[in-house]
Amino acid sequence: MNFKSIKFNRSNIEIIDQRLLPKKIKKRKIKNSDGAYAAIKKMMVRGAPLIGITAAFGFYLALKNRDSKFSLMDYMQKVKNKIISARPTAYNIESAMNSIYKVFLLNKEDLSLNELKDKVYKEAVNIYQEDVKKCKNIGIYMNKYIGDGYNILTHCNAGALATSQYGTALSGIYIAGERNKKIHVWVDETRPWLQGARLTAWELKKNSISSTLIVDSAAGSLIKKGIIDMIIVGADRIAANGDVANKIGTYQLSVLAKEHDIPFFVAAPTTTIDYSLKSGSDIEIEERGDNEIKYINGDIITLEDQNCYNPVFDVTPYKNITEIISERGKEKFNEKAG
Amino acid sequence: MNFKSIKFNRSNIEIIDQRLLPKKIKKRKIKNSDGAYAAIKKMMVRGAPLIGITAAFGFYLALKNRDSKFSLMDYMQKVKNKIISARPTAYNIESAMNSIYKVFLLNKEDLSLNELKDKVYKEAVNIYQEDVKKCKNIGIYMNKYIGDGYNILTHCNAGALATSQYGTALSGIYIAGERNKKIHVWVDETRPWLQGARLTAWELKKNSISSTLIVDSAAGSLIKKGIIDMIIVGADRIAANGDVANKIGTYQLSVLAKEHDIPFFVAAPTTTIDYSLKSGSDIEIEERGDNEIKYINGDIITLEDQNCYNPVFDVTPYKNITEIISERGKEKFNEKAG
């Protein structure tokens, strides 16, 4: 990978402000948990695995900035809950908070404050390193399904910018590229936030993968013409029955894939799977403000007082998905019922 | 209708520059056929019926500006061919040119130049007036399918701005509104040109129809949730078997309608039907430049050198369409084969 989505040390994390890509590569240093919360909430960082990692370091920074154990338990619980509340759909924030909070709880009595900080920092680093491994393994498994010469359609950005490295949906594409398969990626621009046009186009170019940008509405026409060999997307939360919440527009791609009998893959680490939810209908879908639709680069595209509806994720039923690939390979869920 | 998409007299036509809506209502006077060609080509006017009407007046203005019959036949044939070449997909330009050219041919020998100008002007006016009637009748027929309280999804702009008056897809909605049905319209923003966000939102507001703007990718999610009662779109060219070319993204809406068993209507005047083409695969699909995707309001949203693909129409097979409604009511085409 020719860039790093996140860097960290014991006093801060450094992120790329993804709101400004690809026009500006602006790096920001985050020194406390409020900064991590704001970076997630305001989408300076986005992508389920990357916001999980940012959340973990945010939790560590809250602890690092304390100078006594006085009411530490209460304080860290509040920090955890606040960070989880930054964005509701991606499960990886909760996964990361559950891991790091457990390390905190298990050690808070026995260790000195400094030792505790060290322990929690190491867990944040571990969450990061585990994500690197998970993403790479997802790519190794995904690559088996990617034929030489394939035209692959992807939606949103589930690449290196959305994770520690490699990405989820894009990981297999990078691995295929490293192994000299000739791959072409069709990039849905992904309105309203334009993750495809801004982020996926940028990182594919950085990593020398050829791509073509299309508007989201053109996907059906390309698939109908037989141009697309497979679709690969990421996930924000996967329910216990295999239903997948992912970027708005994913569901309709799955319907088109079914209609035209092309493979539809979801690539996500196990940290995205929420076994506490029976099905996709239990997943909370974040709705963001009208201005994300009404303004592009600060310029209005419709009426000032136009009513909008902006759900930023949708749910794809497991039956529409060819395979869900995690770092363990094919994930097995309940039987695909009608 | 609370505005006019086009006005005309014997010396010029006046259009609204639709590229600037809804920010600016800029009217432009067109005084010759080159002006009409440029207005169509540059999309100052768009919408299949309206560009047919503009083409007819462009043809008239070419004749009007002549001061002798010297090589008139050659000249007017070139004018006709040039205007037809402005945009390839909408059949209405050809329909209008065929009608007006026939009037020119039939009368060019017998009439004086001034009488000929008068005759051709009257045919352009006739094409306009016929479109008004056709659009109104489409609305009267469409209205029968629109239930009180319906939530209707539309794509692109097939409203008053795309026609003489009333529109095609929106005509039934206006008629339903006049008859006090409570209708809510869900407006696909329609990238890349944002006809939904810019034009449909504007004209629905002007005519007091309530609407909600969504990104094109959100349609599937809304349909899956059961929010949408029916989809109505316009058409740019309909082949002899009922296959419909319309704005990019129409095809995938038809697949979603089929998947969820909701009615999918196409509303278009008979001037959109090209009986010379056997099926939709014979329809030429216009591809426009990359910059329509890369720049929004003049500001770039991706990499400077990003490769794009910008087909601006797609083809929906007749079997995916519940009914095609023209000014004659239900249009009948060949049996809906698998």
XYZ file of C-alpha atoms in Angstrom:
676
model
C 0.000 0.000 0.000
C 1.382 3.378 -0.948
C -0.107 5.277 1.983
C -1.219 4.706 5.564
C -4.814 5.394 6.573
C -3.753 5.787 10.228
C -0.499 6.153 12.195
C -0.162 6.098 15.953
C 2.192 6.346 18.894
C 1.717 6.621 22.647
C 0.679 10.276 22.540
C -1.491 10.655 19.457
C -2.911 9.194 16.274
C -2.537 10.714 12.860
C -5.284 10.341 10.279
C -5.911 11.585 6.746
C -8.957 13.868 6.680
C -10.921 11.821 4.168
C -13.483 14.589 3.635
C -10.902 16.459 1.583
C -9.586 13.655 -0.624
C -8.584 13.543 -3.395
C -8.159 17.321 -3.630
C -6.071 17.672 -0.506
C -4.099 15.184 1.530
C -4.506 16.811 4.911
C -3.218 14.906 7.912
C -4.651 15.559 11.348
C -3.223 14.675 14.754
C -5.716 13.503 17.359
C -4.656 13.772 20.990
C -7.743 12.849 22.993
C -10.933 10.813 22.893
C -13.093 13.819 21.986
C -10.930 14.274 18.919
C -11.359 10.606 18.002
C -15.137 10.864 18.541
C -15.328 13.974 16.337
C -13.154 12.423 13.610
C -15.541 9.454 13.416
C -18.751 11.475 13.741
C -17.690 14.057 11.137
C -16.370 11.352 8.811
C -12.768 12.549 8.719
C -12.249 8.802 9.075
C -14.847 6.347 7.827
C -15.029 2.699 6.859
C -16.156 0.162 9.452
C -12.732 -1.351 10.333
C -10.938 2.021 10.395
C -13.488 3.640 12.681
C -13.161 0.607 14.964
C -9.389 1.170 15.142
C -9.812 4.930 15.649
C -12.308 4.207 18.424
C -9.815 1.906 20.184
C -7.083 4.556 20.099
C -9.622 7.160 21.219
C -10.358 5.013 24.258
C -6.631 4.680 24.970
C -6.087 8.463 24.629
C -8.841 9.100 27.186
C -7.014 6.854 29.637
C -3.582 8.242 28.761
C -4.733 11.779 29.587
C -5.844 10.808 33.133
C -3.496 11.458 36.020
C -5.233 9.428 38.706
C -7.463 6.397 39.069
C -10.095 8.532 40.817
C -13.545 7.548 39.403
C -11.727 6.043 36.446
C -14.274 3.261 36.007
C -17.162 5.723 35.587
C -15.144 7.946 33.318
C -13.946 5.187 30.985
C -17.444 3.722 30.753
C -18.713 7.126 29.619
C -15.877 7.401 27.106
C -16.740 3.964 25.726
C -20.430 4.817 25.386
C -19.760 8.172 23.800
C -17.413 6.719 21.193
C -19.897 3.942 20.376
C -22.575 6.593 19.847
C -20.549 8.386 17.148
C -22.011 6.249 14.367
C -24.648 3.561 14.898
C -24.429 1.164 11.951
C -20.833 -0.116 11.765
C -20.390 -2.926 14.297
C -16.599 -2.639 14.328
C -16.735 0.284 16.773
C -18.565 -1.910 19.264
C -16.254 -4.881 18.594
C -13.206 -2.710 19.241
C -14.739 -1.101 22.341
C -15.724 -4.490 23.740
C -12.160 -5.825 23.355
C -10.369 -2.822 24.746
C -12.859 -2.229 27.563
C -12.439 -5.837 28.642
C -8.660 -5.370 28.852
C -9.260 -2.227 30.895
C -11.700 -3.964 33.261
C -9.525 -7.030 33.768
C -6.457 -4.963 34.680
C -7.722 -1.789 36.308
C -7.369 -3.093 39.901
C -4.125 -5.004 39.641
C -2.032 -2.592 37.600
C -0.712 0.872 38.342
C -2.170 3.664 36.210
C 0.939 3.722 34.033
C 0.940 -0.044 33.604
C -2.760 0.103 32.783
C -2.123 2.761 30.118
C 0.557 0.535 28.639
C -1.739 -2.497 28.631
C -4.589 -0.599 26.977
C -2.254 0.973 24.397
C -1.003 -2.490 23.483
C -4.581 -3.655 23.014
C -5.292 -0.741 20.634
C -2.146 -1.637 18.689
C -3.263 -5.264 18.728
C -6.676 -4.306 17.295
C -4.845 -2.447 14.528
C -2.435 -5.301 13.820
C -5.185 -7.876 13.870
C -7.074 -5.790 11.304
C -4.006 -5.729 9.045
C -3.829 -9.522 9.192
C -7.585 -9.968 8.794
C -7.711 -7.700 5.760
C -4.757 -9.435 4.136
C -6.337 -12.851 4.729
C -9.662 -11.657 3.318
C -7.744 -10.680 0.187
C -6.010 -14.049 -0.036
C -9.376 -15.820 0.132
C -11.149 -13.349 -2.171
C -8.373 -13.645 -4.765
C -9.362 -17.285 -5.354
C -12.645 -16.080 -6.823
C -11.086 -13.420 -9.034
C -10.272 -14.593 -12.536
C -7.514 -13.116 -14.675
C -8.962 -10.342 -16.835
C -11.978 -9.815 -14.574
C -14.050 -6.644 -14.580
C -15.094 -6.087 -10.980
C -17.717 -3.621 -9.809
C -17.410 -2.127 -6.337
C -19.533 0.347 -4.404
C -18.407 2.923 -1.844
C -14.883 2.547 -0.465
C -13.966 -0.677 1.273
C -10.276 -0.302 0.593
C -7.117 0.615 2.437
C -8.691 3.959 3.365
C -11.523 2.151 5.140
C -9.280 -0.175 7.133
C -5.765 -0.533 8.578
C -4.340 -1.661 5.213
C -5.440 -3.572 2.081
C -9.139 -3.022 2.679
C -11.894 -5.601 2.618
C -13.643 -5.482 -0.782
C -10.484 -4.122 -2.408
C -8.066 -6.474 -0.622
C -8.671 -9.341 -3.034
C -8.204 -6.921 -5.911
C -4.835 -5.768 -4.548
C -3.725 -9.359 -3.962
C -4.859 -10.321 -7.481
C -2.906 -7.322 -8.794
C 0.223 -8.348 -6.871
C -0.097 -11.788 -8.423
C -0.158 -10.214 -11.881
C -3.796 -10.826 -12.687
C -5.107 -8.198 -15.043
C -8.027 -6.635 -13.192
C -10.215 -3.668 -14.069
C -12.362 -2.068 -11.399
C -15.626 -0.244 -12.147
C -16.129 2.276 -9.387
C -19.631 3.410 -8.392
C -19.278 7.075 -7.455
C -21.460 6.432 -4.368
C -23.622 9.423 -3.724
C -24.122 11.329 -1.557
C -20.670 11.244 0.001
C -18.875 10.157 -3.196
C -16.641 7.612 -1.489
C -16.167 5.878 -4.846
C -15.273 8.987 -6.864
C -13.147 10.499 -4.115
C -11.573 7.612 -2.229
C -11.710 4.372 -4.219
C -10.586 6.104 -7.427
C -7.722 7.702 -5.477
C -6.449 4.597 -3.748
C -6.734 2.359 -6.815
C -4.630 4.882 -8.749
C -2.102 5.019 -5.883
C -1.798 1.259 -6.105
C -1.724 1.037 -9.916
C -5.046 -0.760 -10.392
C -6.901 0.448 -13.490
C -10.404 1.769 -12.912
C -13.381 3.458 -14.535
C -15.703 5.714 -12.593
C -19.460 5.522 -13.253
C -22.540 7.089 -11.703
C -24.411 4.707 -9.416
C -27.308 4.542 -11.885
C -25.101 3.111 -14.628
C -24.347 -0.134 -12.775
C -27.484 -1.920 -14.010
C -26.791 -1.050 -17.612
C -23.176 -2.318 -17.394
C -24.281 -5.556 -15.744
C -27.002 -6.079 -18.364
C -24.422 -5.639 -21.127
C -22.318 -8.428 -19.588
C -19.361 -6.172 -18.809
C -19.186 -7.011 -15.108
C -17.800 -10.398 -14.007
C -18.412 -9.961 -10.300
C -19.401 -7.463 -7.620
C -17.448 -7.115 -4.385
C -18.538 -4.831 -1.543
C -17.635 -4.423 2.125
C -19.966 -4.448 5.134
C -20.738 -2.281 8.139
C -22.624 -4.842 10.202
C -23.557 -8.445 9.501
C -26.419 -10.016 11.464
C -26.369 -13.579 12.794
C -28.341 -14.808 9.767
C -25.880 -13.313 7.256
C -27.909 -10.219 6.318
C -25.508 -7.373 5.550
C -25.793 -3.651 6.241
C -23.565 -1.715 3.882
C -23.513 1.611 2.043
C -26.820 2.750 0.554
C -27.114 1.255 -2.931
C -25.616 -2.117 -2.018
C -29.044 -3.751 -1.862
C -29.991 -2.772 -5.390
C -26.670 -4.061 -6.714
C -27.431 -7.423 -5.108
C -30.801 -7.520 -6.900
C -29.104 -6.739 -10.224
C -26.474 -9.434 -9.599
C -29.241 -11.974 -8.951
C -31.193 -10.848 -12.048
C -28.131 -11.340 -14.233
C -26.636 -14.286 -12.399
C -23.260 -12.746 -11.602
C -21.437 -13.382 -8.311
C -22.082 -10.911 -5.505
C -19.453 -11.060 -2.751
C -19.291 -9.349 0.620
C -15.805 -9.082 2.144
C -15.548 -8.209 5.835
C -13.564 -9.198 8.920
C -15.327 -11.169 11.662
C -15.264 -7.978 13.758
C -18.164 -6.822 11.533
C -20.399 -9.746 12.507
C -22.886 -8.961 15.271
C -24.201 -12.312 16.491
C -26.527 -10.537 18.929
C -28.815 -9.476 16.064
C -31.069 -12.162 14.603
C -31.470 -10.549 11.192
C -30.835 -7.462 9.115
C -34.106 -5.890 10.186
C -32.604 -5.489 13.672
C -29.719 -3.353 12.368
C -29.994 0.365 13.076
C -29.625 2.307 9.828
C -28.010 5.710 10.254
C -29.834 8.610 8.618
C -27.687 11.671 8.031
C -28.657 15.268 7.321
C -30.232 16.650 4.145
C -27.220 18.830 3.441
C -25.124 15.800 2.510
C -27.431 15.449 -0.507
C -28.154 19.130 -1.144
C -24.593 20.434 -1.174
C -21.609 19.111 -3.121
C -18.295 20.788 -2.313
C -20.301 23.483 -0.538
C -22.400 24.324 -3.588
C -26.156 23.674 -3.649
C -27.593 21.343 -6.308
C -31.303 21.700 -5.550
C -33.779 24.054 -3.862
C -32.698 25.591 -0.531
C -35.793 24.198 1.195
C -35.984 20.856 -0.635
C -37.051 17.987 1.578
C -34.569 15.069 1.406
C -34.220 11.591 2.839
C -30.703 10.353 3.475
C -30.385 6.818 4.865
C -26.689 6.057 4.444
C -26.864 2.263 4.636
C -29.235 -0.432 3.475
C -29.626 -4.124 4.214
C -28.887 -6.880 1.715
C -30.496 -10.213 2.580
C -28.147 -13.169 2.844
C -30.025 -14.983 0.090
C -28.844 -12.362 -2.413
C -25.168 -12.874 -1.484
C -22.990 -15.447 -3.227
C -20.480 -15.646 -0.366
C -19.440 -13.613 2.645
C -15.646 -13.807 2.911
C -13.907 -13.050 6.213
C -10.331 -13.655 7.355
C -11.444 -17.237 8.014
C -12.606 -17.744 4.428
C -16.272 -18.454 3.605
C -18.474 -17.529 6.533
C -21.348 -19.903 7.200
C -24.721 -18.574 8.284
C -28.178 -20.123 8.464
C -29.544 -21.857 5.448
C -30.453 -19.415 2.671
C -34.217 -19.394 2.991
C -36.457 -18.042 0.211
C -48.422 25.014 -14.992
C -46.763 27.948 -13.306
C -44.115 28.477 -15.982
C -43.552 27.902 -19.690
C -40.680 25.725 -20.861
C -40.709 27.427 -24.282
C -42.278 30.527 -25.883
C -42.212 31.408 -29.555
C -43.218 33.896 -32.209
C -42.371 34.340 -35.866
C -38.902 35.750 -35.189
C -37.522 33.752 -32.275
C -38.051 31.210 -29.530
C -37.413 31.808 -25.876
C -36.211 29.011 -23.650
C -35.169 28.648 -20.015
C -31.498 27.669 -19.791
C -32.084 24.456 -17.852
C -28.386 24.057 -17.049
C -28.721 26.829 -14.481
C -31.920 25.763 -12.707
C -32.887 25.986 -9.926
C -30.236 28.555 -8.984
C -31.001 30.946 -11.799
C -33.982 31.337 -14.084
C -32.166 32.601 -17.150
C -34.182 32.969 -20.333
C -32.459 32.872 -23.707
C -33.742 34.020 -27.080
C -32.862 31.839 -30.064
C -32.981 33.457 -33.479
C -31.591 30.862 -35.860
C -31.166 27.141 -36.392
C -27.581 27.118 -35.151
C -28.863 28.531 -31.887
C -31.508 25.815 -31.673
C -28.895 23.138 -32.471
C -26.562 24.488 -29.778
C -29.380 24.753 -27.198
C -30.199 21.068 -27.745
C -26.588 19.882 -27.959
C -25.491 21.803 -24.854
C -28.616 20.771 -22.955
C -29.951 24.271 -22.337
C -33.167 22.468 -23.311
C -33.536 18.740 -22.754
C -36.335 16.211 -22.473
C -37.360 14.251 -25.565
C -40.591 16.154 -26.415
C -39.112 19.597 -25.715
C -36.049 19.006 -27.879
C -38.411 17.822 -30.646
C -40.308 21.116 -30.399
C -37.094 23.163 -30.258
C -35.831 21.262 -33.311
C -39.027 22.116 -35.238
C -38.695 25.834 -34.471
C -34.970 25.635 -35.303
C -35.907 24.295 -38.733
C -38.433 27.109 -39.173
C -35.886 29.770 -38.121
C -33.432 28.467 -40.750
C -36.095 28.960 -43.406
C -37.241 32.278 -42.002
C -33.709 33.685 -42.275
C -33.443 32.861 -46.013
C -34.150 35.575 -48.540
C -34.396 33.482 -51.673
C -35.319 29.985 -52.780
C -31.847 29.540 -54.308
C -30.570 26.022 -53.386
C -33.141 25.991 -50.620
C -33.719 22.254 -50.859
C -30.055 21.435 -50.255
C -29.809 23.961 -47.476
C -32.907 22.794 -45.593
C -31.870 19.168 -45.897
C -28.536 20.037 -44.275
C -30.333 21.964 -41.547
C -32.573 18.979 -40.869
C -29.640 16.564 -40.688
C -27.608 18.841 -38.478
C -30.446 19.326 -36.000
C -31.114 15.574 -35.885
C -27.428 15.001 -35.112
C -27.559 17.210 -32.004
C -28.550 14.286 -29.787
C -28.938 10.715 -31.002
C -31.187 8.896 -28.538
C -34.442 10.877 -28.272
C -36.671 9.960 -31.223
C -38.820 13.070 -30.885
C -36.253 15.169 -32.757
C -36.584 12.860 -35.742
C -40.400 12.733 -35.436
C -40.568 16.516 -35.427
C -38.077 16.856 -38.304
C -39.950 14.276 -40.355
C -43.259 16.160 -39.939
C -41.924 19.614 -40.606
C -39.655 18.546 -43.461
C -42.611 16.853 -45.130
C -44.587 20.113 -44.947
C -41.593 21.913 -46.423
C -41.210 19.374 -49.262
C -44.897 19.283 -50.141
C -45.123 23.070 -50.420
C -41.724 24.289 -51.550
C -42.615 24.413 -55.249
C -46.167 25.727 -55.081
C -45.791 28.449 -52.487
C -43.860 31.705 -52.495
C -40.996 31.905 -50.003
C -43.095 33.972 -47.626
C -46.051 31.609 -47.878
C -43.691 28.688 -47.330
C -42.276 30.339 -44.201
C -45.820 30.806 -42.926
C -46.730 27.190 -43.646
C -43.612 25.833 -41.907
C -44.100 28.150 -38.921
C -47.645 26.860 -38.535
C -46.359 23.287 -38.569
C -43.857 24.092 -35.782
C -46.704 25.654 -33.779
C -48.807 22.595 -34.561
C -46.066 20.272 -33.257
C -46.018 22.345 -30.064
C -49.797 22.357 -29.685
C -50.080 18.663 -30.413
C -47.505 18.016 -27.690
C -49.574 20.036 -25.210
C -52.622 17.894 -26.018
C -50.656 14.653 -26.009
C -49.074 15.387 -22.646
C -52.407 16.337 -21.110
C -54.005 13.150 -22.437
C -51.125 11.046 -21.119
C -51.846 12.576 -17.713
C -55.552 11.823 -17.938
C -54.806 8.178 -18.720
C -51.984 7.898 -16.158
C -54.170 9.403 -13.446
C -56.428 6.323 -13.589
C -53.569 4.238 -12.224
C -52.666 6.669 -9.452
C -54.378 5.967 -6.155
C -55.162 8.616 -3.555
C -52.286 8.794 -1.067
C -49.800 7.186 -3.439
C -46.060 7.489 -3.054
C -44.652 7.660 -6.561
C -41.000 7.338 -7.498
C -39.722 9.106 -10.595
C -36.321 9.311 -12.231
C -34.797 12.195 -14.181
C -37.180 14.939 -15.319
C -40.097 13.998 -17.524
C -42.183 16.966 -16.471
C -43.300 20.299 -17.852
C -39.639 21.271 -18.288
C -39.105 18.294 -20.588
C -42.133 18.981 -22.770
C -44.483 21.744 -23.956
C -46.544 21.574 -20.764
C -47.625 19.004 -18.113
C -44.833 16.573 -18.898
C -45.093 12.861 -19.537
C -44.214 10.966 -16.331
C -45.275 13.953 -14.227
C -48.456 14.719 -16.189
C -50.515 12.081 -14.389
C -49.177 13.394 -11.095
C -50.274 16.952 -11.938
C -53.707 15.733 -13.062
C -54.040 13.641 -9.885
C -53.056 16.742 -7.883
C -55.646 18.890 -9.678
C -58.240 16.277 -8.802
C -57.289 16.562 -5.139
C -55.560 13.241 -4.783
C -52.887 13.391 -2.119
C -49.689 12.405 -3.888
C -46.109 12.351 -2.696
C -43.279 12.146 -5.199
C -39.892 10.594 -4.415
C -37.384 12.220 -6.711
C -34.222 10.377 -7.782
C -31.533 13.041 -8.021
C -30.388 11.493 -11.336
C -26.655 11.757 -11.625
C -24.685 12.917 -13.478
C -26.794 15.828 -14.710
C -29.018 15.989 -11.609
C -32.258 16.475 -13.546
C -34.180 15.182 -10.521
C -32.500 17.404 -7.919
C -32.439 20.454 -10.149
C -35.493 20.269 -12.394
C -38.085 17.832 -11.042
C -37.727 19.184 -7.490
C -38.120 22.730 -8.869
C -41.176 22.140 -11.011
C -42.987 20.013 -8.427
C -42.525 22.823 -5.897
C -43.744 25.382 -8.454
C -46.874 23.294 -8.894
C -47.432 22.531 -5.200
C -46.764 18.789 -5.330
C -44.928 17.522 -2.242
C -41.666 15.721 -2.869
C -38.633 14.155 -1.224
C -35.261 14.063 -2.917
C -33.126 10.930 -2.632
C -29.837 9.769 -4.132
C -30.308 7.276 -6.964
C -28.847 4.504 -4.825
C -31.564 4.854 -2.201
C -34.397 3.796 -4.521
C -33.922 0.076 -3.897
C -33.995 0.495 -0.152
C -37.222 2.561 -0.283
C -38.897 0.029 -2.568
C -37.817 -2.860 -0.331
C -39.332 -1.078 2.677
C -42.673 -0.869 0.851
C -42.716 2.928 0.742
C -43.162 3.210 -3.032
C -46.566 2.416 -4.588
C -45.517 2.859 -8.193
C -42.735 4.098 -10.459
C -43.414 6.397 -13.417
C -40.710 7.444 -15.882
C -40.632 9.037 -19.324
C -38.938 7.739 -22.476
C -36.502 8.987 -25.098
C -37.132 6.342 -27.731
C -39.392 3.321 -27.777
C -38.642 0.497 -30.219
C -41.322 -1.405 -32.168
C -41.309 -4.198 -29.583
C -41.908 -1.833 -26.646
C -38.330 -1.698 -25.345
C -37.695 1.751 -23.876
C -34.571 3.914 -23.923
C -34.683 6.397 -21.058
C -32.294 8.142 -18.671
C -29.470 5.999 -17.303
C -30.741 4.253 -14.170
C -34.218 3.519 -15.535
C -33.329 -0.094 -16.266
C -32.277 -0.851 -12.721
C -35.468 0.697 -11.363
C -37.470 -1.653 -13.605
C -35.581 -4.639 -12.150
C -36.328 -3.440 -8.607
C -40.008 -2.933 -9.474
C -40.189 -6.498 -10.794
C -38.355 -7.880 -7.737
C -40.841 -6.191 -5.408
C -43.909 -6.507 -7.605
C -44.759 -2.816 -7.837
C -46.110 -1.184 -11.024
C -43.546 0.309 -13.385
C -45.057 2.739 -15.894
C -43.542 4.496 -18.873
C -45.386 7.631 -20.026
C -44.556 9.021 -23.470
C -46.286 10.509 -26.501
C -46.474 8.423 -29.685
C -43.840 10.779 -31.157
C -41.349 8.841 -29.022
C -42.120 5.504 -30.693
C -39.712 4.542 -33.461
C -41.382 1.712 -35.381
C -38.329 1.433 -37.631
C -36.341 -0.218 -34.838
C -37.117 -3.837 -34.054
C -35.922 -3.792 -30.481
C -34.121 -1.793 -27.845
C -30.762 -3.197 -28.873
C -31.073 -1.160 -32.098
C -31.341 2.141 -30.192
C -28.218 4.298 -30.248
C -27.246 5.191 -26.686
C -25.593 8.585 -26.367
C -22.331 8.655 -24.397
C -21.365 12.063 -23.088
C -18.035 13.378 -21.841
C -16.245 12.429 -18.622
C -16.506 15.964 -17.290
C -20.248 15.587 -16.728
C -19.338 13.038 -14.039
C -16.082 14.604 -12.819
C -17.312 18.156 -12.264
C -20.370 19.307 -10.335
C -21.093 23.027 -10.553
C -17.593 23.419 -11.981
C -15.883 21.779 -9.025
C -14.039 18.456 -9.399
C -15.164 15.468 -7.323
C -12.493 12.941 -8.314
C -8.979 12.748 -9.761
C -8.176 15.106 -12.664
C -7.171 12.182 -14.865
C -9.796 9.679 -13.694
C -11.164 7.500 -16.474
C -14.986 7.633 -16.604
C -17.787 6.031 -18.597
C -20.898 8.123 -19.130
C -23.707 6.462 -21.088
C -26.654 8.801 -20.497
C -29.465 6.389 -21.373
C -30.165 2.717 -20.923
C -32.711 0.298 -22.340
C -35.528 -1.248 -20.323
C -37.027 -4.365 -21.902
C -40.768 -4.287 -22.480
C -41.240 -7.342 -20.272
C -40.152 -5.262 -17.241
C -42.777 -2.575 -17.928
C -46.289 -2.749 -16.497
C -47.760 -0.412 -19.131
C -46.571 2.154 -21.627
C -49.082 5.026 -21.608
C -49.295 7.427 -24.558
C -51.909 10.035 -25.487
C -53.942 7.109 -26.862
C -53.896 5.256 -23.537
C -52.225 1.848 -23.172
C -49.874 1.214 -26.061
C -49.843 -2.338 -27.363
C -46.613 -3.947 -28.506
C -45.598 -7.524 -29.247
C -46.341 -10.185 -26.718
C -44.118 -9.912 -23.642
C -41.709 -12.753 -24.275
C -39.422 -14.168 -21.559
